[in-house]
Amino acid sequence: MLYNKEISITFLVMMMMVVIGNCYSHQQQQQQQQQIIVQFNTTFDCRENCDFNDPNMWIGGVVPNAPGYVAVIDYSDSDLGSVQTIISSVPNLQLDSIILNTTVHTLMQLNLINNVELLDEIVVGVGCVVYILNNSTVNVKNNLTIQDQGTVYVTVDSTVTVGSAWFQNGSSYTQQVRGFFSSSNSALLDGSILMLGDASLAVFGDDNVIGGSIQTGSDGIVVFENVLVAETSVINLQGNLVVSGVLEISRSASVAVNYNVSVIAPRGSIVLDEYATFKQSPDPSTVPPPTNGGPVIVQIDNLIGQSSSQVSIGRADELLLGVVDLDGGQLQITSLVQYTDIMGPANISQLVLAATKSVHADDLHFTIFTGQVNISQIYSYFHVGKPSTVSIVFDEDSSLTDTPITLYNTILTVSKQSVLNITTPGYFSLSNDSQIVVGDGSSLNLYRSEFTAPNITTGTGSSVSIVSTTMTGNILIGHSSSLFINQSSITGDISVDDAKLMFVQSTVVSGGLYVYSQSAMSISVDSLATSPDMVPISTGSFELNDGTLSLNTLQPTNSLQVGQTYYIVSSSDSLVVQPSLCSIQFPLPSNQNYTFDIIPNNGNGISYLVFQLHNE
């Protein structure tokens, strides 16, 4: 279904470009010729309709219906005081230009039927209305201008293609169903544009500015090449959006799209200025499914946002994001989306995952995949009437840098052969129904964080590094994996099964430290502790079963004293260690050896694993 949807949108865009090219290719070959201006005789009262092609209606008796002619219909000096209606119904009307002008006292209406080809321009002045009636085609080589209080109304099954467009503030353009409007060179759209049903709009070229409003129907497609949305402007697309160049949304402007969004690299990108917003399906609870029954696909290959900008995705079967730079901006996913992939590289100041109502009522498991992504803050607010699960899968090299909040029902997964760095100076917590899973061959690094997670578990060949961190939670290190801890505090249990455990400097493990199945534990310190108060490893319980422990120090060997007790590990509960499984990793003089011993309950309710040197 995805393949067919992409093909249909791509085919329509290609057909739009072909139509534009065919309309003007032969015109561009014509030589410039002298224009002949013909004035409409506005002394006639056309309230009962007048025929554009009647010679009697034109001063001089010549109908401007050939190349080189400019038709001027000017009621600005008329006092007829009613709507003047002029109709052209010939099969093919061709001339250079049509200029319409009047006042609000004498309104004027021009009805165009069948095919109309203007080799230069059409100007719709104040108080003028142009009706393009059913099954008609209007091609304007150069400019379509709609002035303030001017109106163009295009009925069903009709097409309007122009070289450039200038819709002044206060102007109006409406297109009925099964219609199509395009500009190929440049457009300044400060008026109001309304595309109904499946009517589609295409704005090509480089110099395009939208300063007014655009609203489309649910089945319509809007194609933007290079478009600047001016400050405070509002674009409301109830259908679909294709961006083939750069769509820049200026400060405090907004663009909303209900269904499919396609922004394809290398040229396609969305750029948001300060306080700008881009919203896909802003209110998913009120938006019905697409009438064609197809999936909703949001693909944005390049997304850039400045400070306080916001991008939100409300409803999509697939959300695919490529390069994302929202440094100071926010990415919000406001409902359950079946599939989300932020491929990266990406830099996101705030990632907000929130849903007030499930779009897919039976699917309450939300999963987001990320590639090379740096996220400063992540928030998860899911309230869908019953428990839901948020799963965030980190691929490649990703980081969380500042997340002072608790995530509920959240599973953080470091995918196979990937790295996740968590460096959050603020408080970062996962609730009791959450966990962190470190996949095979992957790495999780906690640095200078205050971190809470019920469980951290690893696959095969994984690594976990905890440096200068205060952590609350349990850690389970699996087969052929490793755990590195440096100057940290762990409130919880650490279990190491057929893996490596490395302590550097002092660490407090308030729970249990359990080393199983031929695991290798190492302790490295700058200098050995001669006092129980300076013991480098403090635990609630310490059990070394079927594993080994090695001790290393940077302290010069000649400064170590024979017979001095050096404190290695303390335990306030149980301490189960076979001293014969303990060894040192630093050299001794040939006349010295060492022993490890256990001092049970040293009068303070604490047991110690100690080390001593002896002369042979």
Coordinates of C-alpha atoms in Angstrom, one line a residue:
M1 CA 0.0 0.0 0.0
L2 CA 2.9 2.4 0.7
Y3 CA 4.4 1.7 -2.7
N4 CA 1.1 2.5 -4.5
K5 CA 0.5 5.7 -2.5
E6 CA 4.0 7.0 -3.2
I7 CA 3.6 6.2 -6.9
S8 CA 0.3 8.0 -7.1
I9 CA 1.5 11.2 -5.6
T10 CA 4.7 11.1 -7.6
F11 CA 2.8 10.5 -10.8
L12 CA 0.4 13.4 -10.1
V13 CA 3.3 15.8 -9.5
M14 CA 5.0 14.7 -12.8
M15 CA 1.8 15.2 -14.7
M16 CA 1.5 18.7 -13.2
M17 CA 4.9 19.6 -14.6
V18 CA 4.1 18.1 -18.0
V19 CA 0.9 20.1 -18.3
I20 CA 2.8 23.3 -17.4
G21 CA 5.5 22.6 -20.0
N22 CA 3.0 21.8 -22.8
C23 CA 1.0 24.9 -22.2
Y24 CA 3.9 27.3 -22.9
S25 CA 6.5 25.5 -24.9
H26 CA 5.2 26.7 -28.3
Q27 CA 4.4 30.2 -26.9
Q28 CA 8.1 30.7 -26.0
Q29 CA 9.0 30.4 -29.6
Q30 CA 6.8 33.2 -30.8
Q31 CA 8.4 36.5 -31.6
Q32 CA 7.4 39.6 -29.6
Q33 CA 4.8 41.6 -31.5
Q34 CA 3.1 45.0 -31.0
Q35 CA 0.1 44.8 -28.7
I36 CA -3.2 46.3 -29.8
I37 CA -5.4 47.5 -26.9
V38 CA -9.1 47.2 -27.4
Q39 CA -11.6 48.8 -25.0
F40 CA -14.9 47.3 -24.0
N41 CA -17.8 49.7 -24.5
T42 CA -19.0 50.1 -20.9
T43 CA -22.0 52.2 -21.9
F44 CA -23.8 49.0 -22.6
D45 CA -25.7 47.7 -19.6
C46 CA -24.7 44.0 -19.2
R47 CA -26.8 43.1 -16.2
E48 CA -28.6 40.6 -18.5
N49 CA -25.2 39.3 -19.8
C50 CA -23.1 40.4 -22.8
D51 CA -21.2 38.3 -25.3
F52 CA -17.4 38.9 -25.1
N53 CA -17.2 37.8 -28.8
D54 CA -19.8 40.3 -30.1
P55 CA -18.0 43.0 -32.1
N56 CA -20.7 45.5 -31.1
M57 CA -19.4 45.3 -27.5
W58 CA -16.0 46.7 -28.4
I59 CA -15.0 50.2 -29.3
G60 CA -14.0 50.1 -33.0
G61 CA -16.0 46.9 -33.6
V62 CA -13.0 44.5 -33.3
V63 CA -13.1 41.6 -31.0
P64 CA -9.7 41.1 -29.2
N65 CA -9.6 37.4 -29.9
A66 CA -6.2 36.9 -31.5
P67 CA -2.5 37.1 -30.5
G68 CA -1.3 40.7 -30.0
Y69 CA -4.6 41.9 -28.6
V70 CA -5.2 43.3 -25.1
A71 CA -8.8 43.3 -23.9
V72 CA -9.5 46.1 -21.4
I73 CA -12.9 46.1 -19.6
D74 CA -13.0 49.1 -17.3
Y75 CA -16.2 50.0 -15.4
S76 CA -14.4 52.4 -13.0
D77 CA -16.2 55.4 -14.4
S78 CA -19.6 53.7 -14.8
D79 CA -22.6 54.5 -12.8
L80 CA -24.7 51.5 -13.9
G81 CA -24.9 50.3 -10.2
S82 CA -25.4 46.6 -10.8
V83 CA -23.4 43.5 -11.6
Q84 CA -22.2 43.6 -15.2
T85 CA -21.8 40.1 -16.6
I86 CA -19.7 39.3 -19.7
I87 CA -19.5 35.8 -21.1
S88 CA -17.0 34.2 -23.5
S89 CA -18.1 30.8 -24.7
V90 CA -16.1 30.2 -27.9
P91 CA -14.2 26.9 -28.0
N92 CA -10.8 28.5 -28.0
L93 CA -10.2 32.1 -27.0
Q94 CA -6.6 33.3 -27.5
L95 CA -5.2 36.8 -27.0
D96 CA -2.4 38.5 -25.1
S97 CA -4.0 40.0 -22.0
I98 CA -7.3 40.7 -20.2
I99 CA -7.4 43.8 -17.9
L100 CA -10.5 44.1 -15.7
N101 CA -11.2 47.2 -13.6
T102 CA -14.3 48.6 -11.9
T103 CA -15.4 50.0 -8.6
V104 CA -17.4 48.5 -5.7
H105 CA -20.4 50.5 -6.9
T106 CA -20.5 48.7 -10.3
L107 CA -19.4 45.1 -9.9
M108 CA -18.2 43.2 -12.9
Q109 CA -18.2 39.5 -13.7
L110 CA -16.4 37.8 -16.5
N111 CA -17.3 34.2 -17.3
L112 CA -14.8 32.1 -19.2
I113 CA -15.9 28.8 -20.8
N114 CA -13.9 26.2 -22.7
N115 CA -10.2 26.9 -23.5
V116 CA -8.6 30.3 -22.9
E117 CA -5.0 31.1 -23.7
L118 CA -3.4 34.4 -22.7
L119 CA 0.0 35.0 -24.1
D120 CA 0.8 37.7 -21.5
E121 CA -1.3 38.4 -18.4
I122 CA -4.7 38.8 -16.8
V123 CA -5.4 41.5 -14.2
V124 CA -8.5 41.1 -12.0
G125 CA -9.1 44.5 -10.5
V126 CA -11.0 45.8 -7.5
G127 CA -14.6 44.5 -7.4
C128 CA -14.1 42.2 -10.4
V129 CA -15.0 38.5 -10.5
V130 CA -13.7 36.0 -13.0
Y131 CA -15.7 32.7 -13.2
I132 CA -14.0 29.9 -15.0
L133 CA -16.8 27.5 -15.7
N134 CA -17.0 23.7 -15.9
N135 CA -14.4 21.7 -17.8
S136 CA -12.5 24.8 -18.8
T137 CA -8.7 25.4 -19.2
V138 CA -7.1 28.7 -18.7
N139 CA -3.4 29.2 -19.6
V140 CA -1.6 32.4 -18.7
K141 CA 1.9 32.6 -20.0
N142 CA 3.0 35.4 -17.7
N143 CA 1.2 36.9 -14.7
L144 CA -2.2 36.4 -13.0
T145 CA -2.9 39.4 -10.8
I146 CA -5.8 39.5 -8.4
Q147 CA -6.1 42.9 -6.7
D148 CA -7.7 43.8 -3.4
Q149 CA -11.4 42.7 -3.4
G150 CA -10.8 40.9 -6.7
T151 CA -12.0 37.3 -7.1
V152 CA -11.3 34.3 -9.2
Y153 CA -13.8 31.4 -8.9
V154 CA -13.0 28.2 -10.8
T155 CA -15.7 25.6 -11.0
V156 CA -15.4 21.8 -11.3
D157 CA -13.1 19.9 -13.6
S158 CA -11.1 23.0 -14.6
T159 CA -7.4 23.9 -14.8
V160 CA -5.6 27.2 -14.4
T161 CA -1.9 27.4 -15.2
V162 CA 0.1 30.6 -15.0
G163 CA 3.7 31.7 -15.3
S164 CA 3.5 33.8 -12.1
A165 CA 0.8 34.9 -9.7
W166 CA 0.2 38.0 -7.6
F167 CA -2.7 37.7 -5.2
Q168 CA -2.9 40.9 -3.3
N169 CA -4.1 41.2 0.3
G170 CA -7.9 41.1 0.3
S171 CA -8.1 39.0 -2.9
S172 CA -9.8 35.7 -3.2
Y173 CA -9.2 32.6 -5.3
T174 CA -11.4 29.5 -5.1
Q175 CA -11.1 26.2 -7.0
Q176 CA -13.8 23.6 -7.1
V177 CA -13.4 19.8 -7.0
R178 CA -11.3 17.9 -9.6
G179 CA -9.5 21.2 -10.4
F180 CA -5.8 22.2 -10.6
F181 CA -3.9 25.5 -10.2
S182 CA -0.2 26.0 -10.8
S183 CA 2.3 28.8 -11.1
S184 CA 5.6 27.9 -12.8
N185 CA 8.0 30.9 -12.1
S186 CA 7.1 33.0 -9.1
A187 CA 4.2 33.7 -6.9
L188 CA 3.3 36.4 -4.3
L189 CA 0.2 35.1 -2.6
D190 CA -1.1 37.6 0.0
G191 CA -4.8 36.8 -0.5
S192 CA -7.1 34.0 0.4
I193 CA -6.9 30.7 -1.5
L194 CA -9.5 28.0 -1.1
M195 CA -9.1 24.6 -2.8
L196 CA -12.2 22.4 -2.4
G197 CA -12.4 18.6 -2.3
D198 CA -9.6 17.0 -4.4
A199 CA -8.6 20.3 -6.1
S200 CA -4.8 20.5 -6.2
L201 CA -2.3 23.4 -6.1
A202 CA 1.3 23.6 -7.3
V203 CA 3.7 26.5 -6.8
F204 CA 7.0 25.9 -8.7
G205 CA 10.0 28.2 -9.1
D206 CA 12.3 29.9 -6.7
D207 CA 10.8 33.2 -5.8
N208 CA 7.5 32.3 -4.0
V209 CA 6.1 34.0 -1.0
I210 CA 2.8 33.2 0.8
G211 CA 1.6 36.0 2.9
G212 CA -2.1 35.1 3.0
S213 CA -4.0 31.9 3.8
I214 CA -4.4 28.6 1.9
Q215 CA -7.0 26.1 2.7
T216 CA -7.5 22.8 0.8
G217 CA -9.9 19.9 0.9
S218 CA -9.2 16.4 2.4
D219 CA -8.3 14.8 -1.0
G220 CA -6.2 17.7 -2.4
I221 CA -2.5 17.7 -3.0
V222 CA -0.3 20.8 -2.6
V223 CA 3.1 20.9 -4.3
F224 CA 5.6 23.5 -3.2
E225 CA 9.0 23.9 -4.8
N226 CA 10.7 26.8 -3.1
V227 CA 8.3 28.7 -0.9
L228 CA 8.6 31.2 1.9
V229 CA 5.6 31.5 4.2
A230 CA 5.6 35.0 5.5
E231 CA 5.4 36.0 9.2
T232 CA 2.0 35.2 11.0
S233 CA 0.6 33.6 7.8
V234 CA -1.6 30.5 8.1
I235 CA -1.7 27.6 5.7
N236 CA -4.3 24.9 6.5
L237 CA -4.0 21.9 4.1
Q238 CA -6.7 19.3 4.9
G239 CA -5.2 17.0 2.3
N240 CA -1.6 16.2 1.4
L241 CA 1.7 18.1 0.9
V242 CA 4.7 17.5 -1.4
V243 CA 7.8 19.7 -1.0
S244 CA 10.4 19.4 -3.8
G245 CA 12.6 22.3 -2.7
V246 CA 12.7 24.5 0.5
L247 CA 9.6 25.3 2.4
E248 CA 10.6 28.0 4.9
I249 CA 8.1 29.0 7.6
S250 CA 8.8 32.4 8.9
R251 CA 8.5 33.7 12.5
S252 CA 5.1 32.9 14.1
A253 CA 3.7 31.5 10.9
S254 CA 2.1 28.1 10.7
V255 CA 1.6 25.2 8.3
A256 CA -0.9 22.4 9.0
V257 CA -1.4 19.2 7.0
N258 CA -3.9 16.6 7.8
Y259 CA -2.6 13.6 5.8
N260 CA 0.5 12.7 3.7
V261 CA 3.7 14.8 3.8
S262 CA 6.5 14.1 1.4
V263 CA 9.7 16.1 1.6
I264 CA 12.4 14.1 -0.3
A265 CA 16.2 14.7 -0.3
P266 CA 18.4 16.0 -1.7
R267 CA 16.5 19.2 -2.4
G268 CA 13.4 18.8 -0.3
S269 CA 13.5 20.4 3.2
I270 CA 11.4 22.2 5.8
V271 CA 13.0 25.2 7.6
L272 CA 11.2 26.8 10.6
D273 CA 12.2 30.2 11.9
E274 CA 11.6 31.3 15.5
Y275 CA 8.2 30.4 16.9
A276 CA 7.1 28.9 13.6
T277 CA 5.0 25.7 13.6
F278 CA 4.5 22.8 11.3
K279 CA 1.7 20.4 12.3
Q280 CA 0.7 17.2 10.7
S281 CA -2.9 16.2 11.7
P282 CA -3.1 18.9 14.4
D283 CA -6.2 17.2 16.0
P284 CA -6.2 13.5 15.1
S285 CA -9.3 12.7 17.2
T286 CA -11.4 14.8 14.8
V287 CA -9.7 13.9 11.5
P288 CA -11.4 11.0 9.7
P289 CA -9.3 8.4 7.9
P290 CA -8.3 9.2 4.3
T291 CA -11.2 8.7 1.9
N292 CA -9.1 6.5 -0.4
G293 CA -8.4 4.1 2.5
G294 CA -4.6 4.3 2.0
P295 CA -2.0 4.7 4.6
V296 CA -0.9 8.1 5.9
I297 CA 2.9 8.5 5.3
V298 CA 4.9 11.4 6.7
Q299 CA 8.4 11.5 5.2
I300 CA 10.6 14.5 5.9
D301 CA 14.2 14.0 4.8
N302 CA 15.5 17.4 6.0
L303 CA 14.0 19.3 8.9
I304 CA 15.6 22.4 10.4
G305 CA 14.1 24.5 13.2
Q306 CA 15.3 27.6 15.1
S307 CA 14.7 28.5 18.7
S308 CA 11.1 27.9 20.0
S309 CA 10.0 26.3 16.7
Q310 CA 7.7 23.3 16.9
V311 CA 7.0 20.3 14.7
S312 CA 4.2 18.0 15.7
I313 CA 3.0 14.7 14.1
G314 CA -0.6 13.8 15.1
R315 CA -1.5 10.9 12.9
A316 CA 0.5 8.7 10.6
D317 CA 0.9 5.0 9.7
E318 CA 4.5 5.7 9.1
L319 CA 6.7 8.6 10.3
L320 CA 10.1 8.8 8.6
L321 CA 12.5 11.6 9.5
G322 CA 16.0 12.0 8.0
V323 CA 18.4 14.8 8.9
V324 CA 16.8 16.8 11.8
D325 CA 18.3 20.0 13.4
L326 CA 15.9 21.3 16.0
D327 CA 18.5 22.9 18.3
G328 CA 16.2 25.0 20.5
G329 CA 13.1 23.5 18.8
Q330 CA 10.6 20.8 19.7
L331 CA 9.5 17.7 18.0
Q332 CA 6.1 16.5 19.3
I333 CA 4.4 13.2 18.4
T334 CA 0.9 13.8 19.7
S335 CA -0.8 10.4 19.2
L336 CA 0.0 6.8 18.8
V337 CA 1.8 6.3 15.5
Q338 CA 2.2 2.8 14.1
Y339 CA 5.8 3.2 13.0
T340 CA 8.3 6.0 13.7
D341 CA 11.9 6.2 12.6
I342 CA 14.2 9.2 13.1
M343 CA 17.1 8.1 10.9
G344 CA 19.3 11.0 11.7
P345 CA 21.7 12.5 12.1
A346 CA 19.5 14.5 14.3
N347 CA 19.8 17.2 17.0
I348 CA 16.6 17.7 18.9
S349 CA 16.2 20.0 21.9
Q350 CA 12.9 18.6 23.0
L351 CA 11.2 15.3 22.0
V352 CA 7.7 15.1 23.3
L353 CA 5.7 11.9 23.1
A354 CA 2.1 12.5 24.1
A355 CA -1.4 11.1 23.4
T356 CA -4.7 12.1 24.9
K357 CA -6.7 9.6 22.8
S358 CA -5.5 6.5 20.9
V359 CA -6.0 6.7 17.2
H360 CA -5.5 2.9 16.9
A361 CA -7.7 1.8 19.9
D362 CA -6.3 -1.7 20.1
D363 CA -2.7 -0.7 19.7
L364 CA -1.3 0.9 22.8
H365 CA 2.3 0.0 22.2
F366 CA 4.1 3.0 20.8
T367 CA 7.6 2.5 19.3
I368 CA 10.0 5.0 18.0
F369 CA 13.3 4.2 16.3
T370 CA 16.2 6.6 16.3
G371 CA 19.4 6.6 14.4
Q372 CA 22.3 9.0 15.1
V373 CA 20.3 11.3 17.4
N374 CA 21.2 13.8 20.1
I375 CA 18.2 14.6 22.3
S376 CA 18.5 17.2 25.0
Q377 CA 15.1 16.6 26.7
I378 CA 12.6 13.9 26.3
Y379 CA 9.1 13.9 27.7
S380 CA 6.5 11.1 27.6
Y381 CA 2.9 11.9 28.4
F382 CA 0.6 9.0 27.4
H383 CA -2.9 9.0 28.8
V384 CA -5.1 6.8 26.7
G385 CA -7.5 5.3 29.3
K386 CA -5.4 2.2 30.1
P387 CA -1.7 1.4 30.4
S388 CA 0.4 1.9 27.4
T389 CA 4.0 1.3 26.6
V390 CA 6.4 3.7 25.0
S391 CA 9.5 2.0 23.4
I392 CA 12.4 4.1 22.2
V393 CA 15.0 2.2 20.2
F394 CA 18.4 3.9 19.7
D395 CA 20.4 2.9 16.7
E396 CA 23.9 4.0 15.8
D397 CA 25.4 6.6 18.1
S398 CA 22.8 8.6 20.2
S399 CA 22.7 10.7 23.3
L400 CA 20.4 12.1 25.9
T401 CA 21.9 15.2 27.4
D402 CA 19.4 16.9 29.7
T403 CA 16.1 15.2 30.7
P404 CA 14.9 16.4 34.2
I405 CA 11.7 14.4 34.2
T406 CA 10.3 10.9 34.9
L407 CA 9.3 8.7 31.9
Y408 CA 6.5 6.3 32.6
N409 CA 5.9 2.9 30.9
T410 CA 9.0 3.5 28.8
I411 CA 11.5 1.0 27.5
L412 CA 14.8 2.4 26.3
T413 CA 16.6 0.0 24.0
V414 CA 20.1 0.3 22.7
S415 CA 20.0 -1.6 19.4
K416 CA 22.6 -4.1 18.3
Q417 CA 26.0 -2.6 17.7
S418 CA 24.8 0.9 18.8
V419 CA 25.8 3.4 21.5
L420 CA 23.6 5.5 23.9
N421 CA 25.2 8.2 26.0
I422 CA 23.2 9.6 28.9
T423 CA 24.7 12.8 30.3
T424 CA 21.9 14.4 32.2
P425 CA 23.0 16.8 35.0
G426 CA 19.3 17.1 36.1
Y427 CA 17.2 14.3 37.5
F428 CA 16.3 11.6 34.9
S429 CA 14.1 8.8 36.0
L430 CA 12.2 5.9 34.5
S431 CA 9.2 4.7 36.5
N432 CA 8.9 1.2 38.1
D433 CA 7.2 -0.2 34.9
S434 CA 10.1 0.9 32.7
Q435 CA 13.5 -0.5 31.9
I436 CA 16.7 -0.1 29.8
V437 CA 17.8 -2.9 27.4
V438 CA 21.3 -2.9 26.0
G439 CA 21.3 -5.1 22.9
D440 CA 24.1 -7.4 21.7
G441 CA 27.4 -5.7 21.1
S442 CA 26.0 -2.3 22.2
S443 CA 27.1 0.3 24.7
L444 CA 25.3 2.3 27.4
N445 CA 27.3 5.2 28.9
L446 CA 26.1 7.1 32.0
Y447 CA 28.2 10.2 32.8
R448 CA 27.7 12.7 35.6
S449 CA 24.0 11.9 35.9
E450 CA 21.4 11.5 38.5
F451 CA 19.6 8.5 37.1
T452 CA 16.9 6.1 38.1
A453 CA 15.8 3.0 36.2
P454 CA 14.2 -0.1 37.7
N455 CA 16.4 -2.4 35.6
I456 CA 19.3 -2.2 33.1
T457 CA 19.9 -5.5 31.3
T458 CA 22.4 -6.4 28.6
G459 CA 22.6 -8.9 25.8
T460 CA 25.8 -10.7 24.6
G461 CA 29.0 -8.7 24.2
S462 CA 27.5 -5.5 25.5
S463 CA 29.0 -2.8 27.7
V464 CA 27.7 -0.5 30.4
S465 CA 29.8 2.4 31.7
I466 CA 28.8 4.4 34.8
V467 CA 31.0 7.4 35.6
S468 CA 30.5 10.1 38.3
T469 CA 26.8 9.1 38.5
T470 CA 24.3 8.5 41.2
M471 CA 22.0 5.7 40.1
T472 CA 19.0 4.0 41.6
G473 CA 18.1 0.6 40.1
N474 CA 19.3 -2.9 39.3
I475 CA 21.9 -3.9 36.8
L476 CA 22.1 -7.3 35.1
I477 CA 25.2 -7.9 33.0
G478 CA 24.9 -10.9 30.7
H479 CA 27.2 -13.3 28.8
S480 CA 30.5 -11.8 27.5
S481 CA 29.4 -8.3 28.5
S482 CA 31.1 -5.8 30.8
L483 CA 30.3 -3.2 33.4
F484 CA 32.6 -0.3 34.2
I485 CA 32.0 1.8 37.3
N486 CA 34.0 4.9 38.3
Q487 CA 33.4 7.0 41.3
S488 CA 29.7 6.4 41.4
S489 CA 26.9 5.4 43.8
I490 CA 24.5 2.6 42.9
T491 CA 21.3 2.0 45.0
G492 CA 20.3 -1.4 43.8
D493 CA 21.7 -4.8 43.0
I494 CA 24.4 -5.6 40.5
S495 CA 24.5 -9.1 39.0
V496 CA 27.3 -10.2 36.7
D497 CA 26.9 -13.5 34.9
D498 CA 29.9 -14.8 32.8
A499 CA 31.0 -11.2 32.2
K500 CA 33.5 -8.5 33.3
L501 CA 33.1 -6.1 36.2
M502 CA 35.5 -3.2 36.6
F503 CA 35.7 -0.7 39.4
V504 CA 37.9 2.4 39.3
Q505 CA 38.4 4.4 42.5
S506 CA 35.6 4.5 45.0
T507 CA 32.0 3.2 44.5
V508 CA 29.1 2.6 46.8
V509 CA 26.7 -0.2 46.0
S510 CA 23.9 0.0 48.5
G511 CA 22.3 -3.2 47.3
G512 CA 23.9 -6.5 46.5
L513 CA 27.0 -7.2 44.3
Y514 CA 26.7 -10.7 42.9
V515 CA 29.4 -12.1 40.6
Y516 CA 28.6 -15.5 39.0
S517 CA 29.7 -18.1 36.4
Q518 CA 33.4 -17.4 35.9
S519 CA 33.0 -13.7 35.7
A520 CA 36.1 -11.5 36.2
M521 CA 35.9 -8.6 38.6
S522 CA 38.7 -6.0 38.8
I523 CA 39.3 -3.1 41.2
S524 CA 41.7 -0.3 40.3
V525 CA 42.6 2.5 42.8
D526 CA 45.2 5.2 43.0
S527 CA 46.2 4.1 46.5
L528 CA 45.2 1.3 48.8
A529 CA 42.9 2.1 51.8
T530 CA 44.5 1.6 55.2
S531 CA 41.3 2.5 57.1
P532 CA 37.8 0.9 56.9
D533 CA 36.4 4.4 56.3
M534 CA 38.4 4.6 53.0
V535 CA 37.4 1.3 51.6
P536 CA 36.9 1.8 47.8
I537 CA 34.0 -0.6 47.3
S538 CA 31.1 -0.5 49.8
T539 CA 28.2 -2.9 49.3
G540 CA 25.1 -4.2 51.1
S541 CA 26.0 -7.7 50.1
F542 CA 29.0 -9.1 48.2
E543 CA 29.1 -12.6 46.7
L544 CA 31.9 -13.8 44.5
N545 CA 30.8 -17.3 43.3
D546 CA 32.7 -19.1 40.6
G547 CA 34.4 -15.9 39.5
T548 CA 37.7 -14.1 40.0
L549 CA 38.8 -10.8 41.6
S550 CA 41.9 -8.9 40.7
L551 CA 43.3 -5.8 42.4
N552 CA 45.5 -3.1 40.9
T553 CA 46.9 0.1 42.2
L554 CA 49.0 3.0 41.0
Q555 CA 50.6 3.3 44.4
P556 CA 54.4 2.6 44.2
T557 CA 55.1 -0.9 45.4
N558 CA 57.9 0.2 47.7
S559 CA 55.4 2.3 49.6
L560 CA 53.3 -0.7 50.6
Q561 CA 53.9 -2.0 54.1
V562 CA 54.3 -5.6 55.0
G563 CA 51.7 -6.6 57.6
Q564 CA 49.5 -3.6 56.9
T565 CA 45.8 -4.4 56.4
Y566 CA 44.4 -2.8 53.2
Y567 CA 40.6 -2.7 52.9
I568 CA 39.2 -3.6 49.5
V569 CA 35.5 -4.4 49.8
S570 CA 33.0 -3.8 52.7
S571 CA 29.6 -5.4 53.2
S572 CA 26.9 -4.5 55.7
D573 CA 25.1 -7.8 55.2
S574 CA 26.7 -11.0 53.7
L575 CA 30.2 -11.3 52.3
V576 CA 30.8 -14.6 50.5
V577 CA 34.2 -14.7 48.8
Q578 CA 36.8 -17.5 48.3
P579 CA 40.1 -15.6 49.0
S580 CA 41.9 -18.1 46.7
L581 CA 40.0 -16.6 43.8
C582 CA 41.5 -13.1 44.4
S583 CA 44.8 -11.9 42.9
I584 CA 46.8 -8.8 42.3
Q585 CA 47.8 -7.1 39.0
F586 CA 50.9 -5.2 40.2
P587 CA 54.4 -6.6 40.7
L588 CA 56.0 -7.4 44.2
P589 CA 59.6 -7.8 45.2
S590 CA 60.7 -11.4 44.9
N591 CA 60.9 -11.8 48.7
Q592 CA 57.2 -10.8 49.2
N593 CA 53.9 -12.5 48.7
Y594 CA 50.3 -11.6 49.6
T595 CA 47.0 -12.9 51.0
F596 CA 43.3 -11.9 50.8
D597 CA 41.2 -12.5 53.9
I598 CA 37.8 -11.8 55.2
I599 CA 37.2 -9.9 58.4
P600 CA 33.7 -10.8 59.5
N601 CA 31.7 -8.2 61.5
N602 CA 34.5 -5.9 62.5
G603 CA 32.6 -4.7 65.6
N604 CA 30.5 -2.3 63.5
G605 CA 28.3 -4.8 61.8
I606 CA 30.4 -4.6 58.6
S607 CA 32.5 -7.3 57.1
Y608 CA 35.6 -6.6 54.9
L609 CA 37.6 -8.2 52.2
V610 CA 41.2 -7.2 53.0
F611 CA 44.6 -7.6 51.5
Q612 CA 48.0 -8.0 53.2
L613 CA 51.7 -8.3 52.2
H614 CA 54.0 -10.8 53.8
N615 CA 57.7 -11.5 53.7
E616 CA 58.7 -15.0 52.6

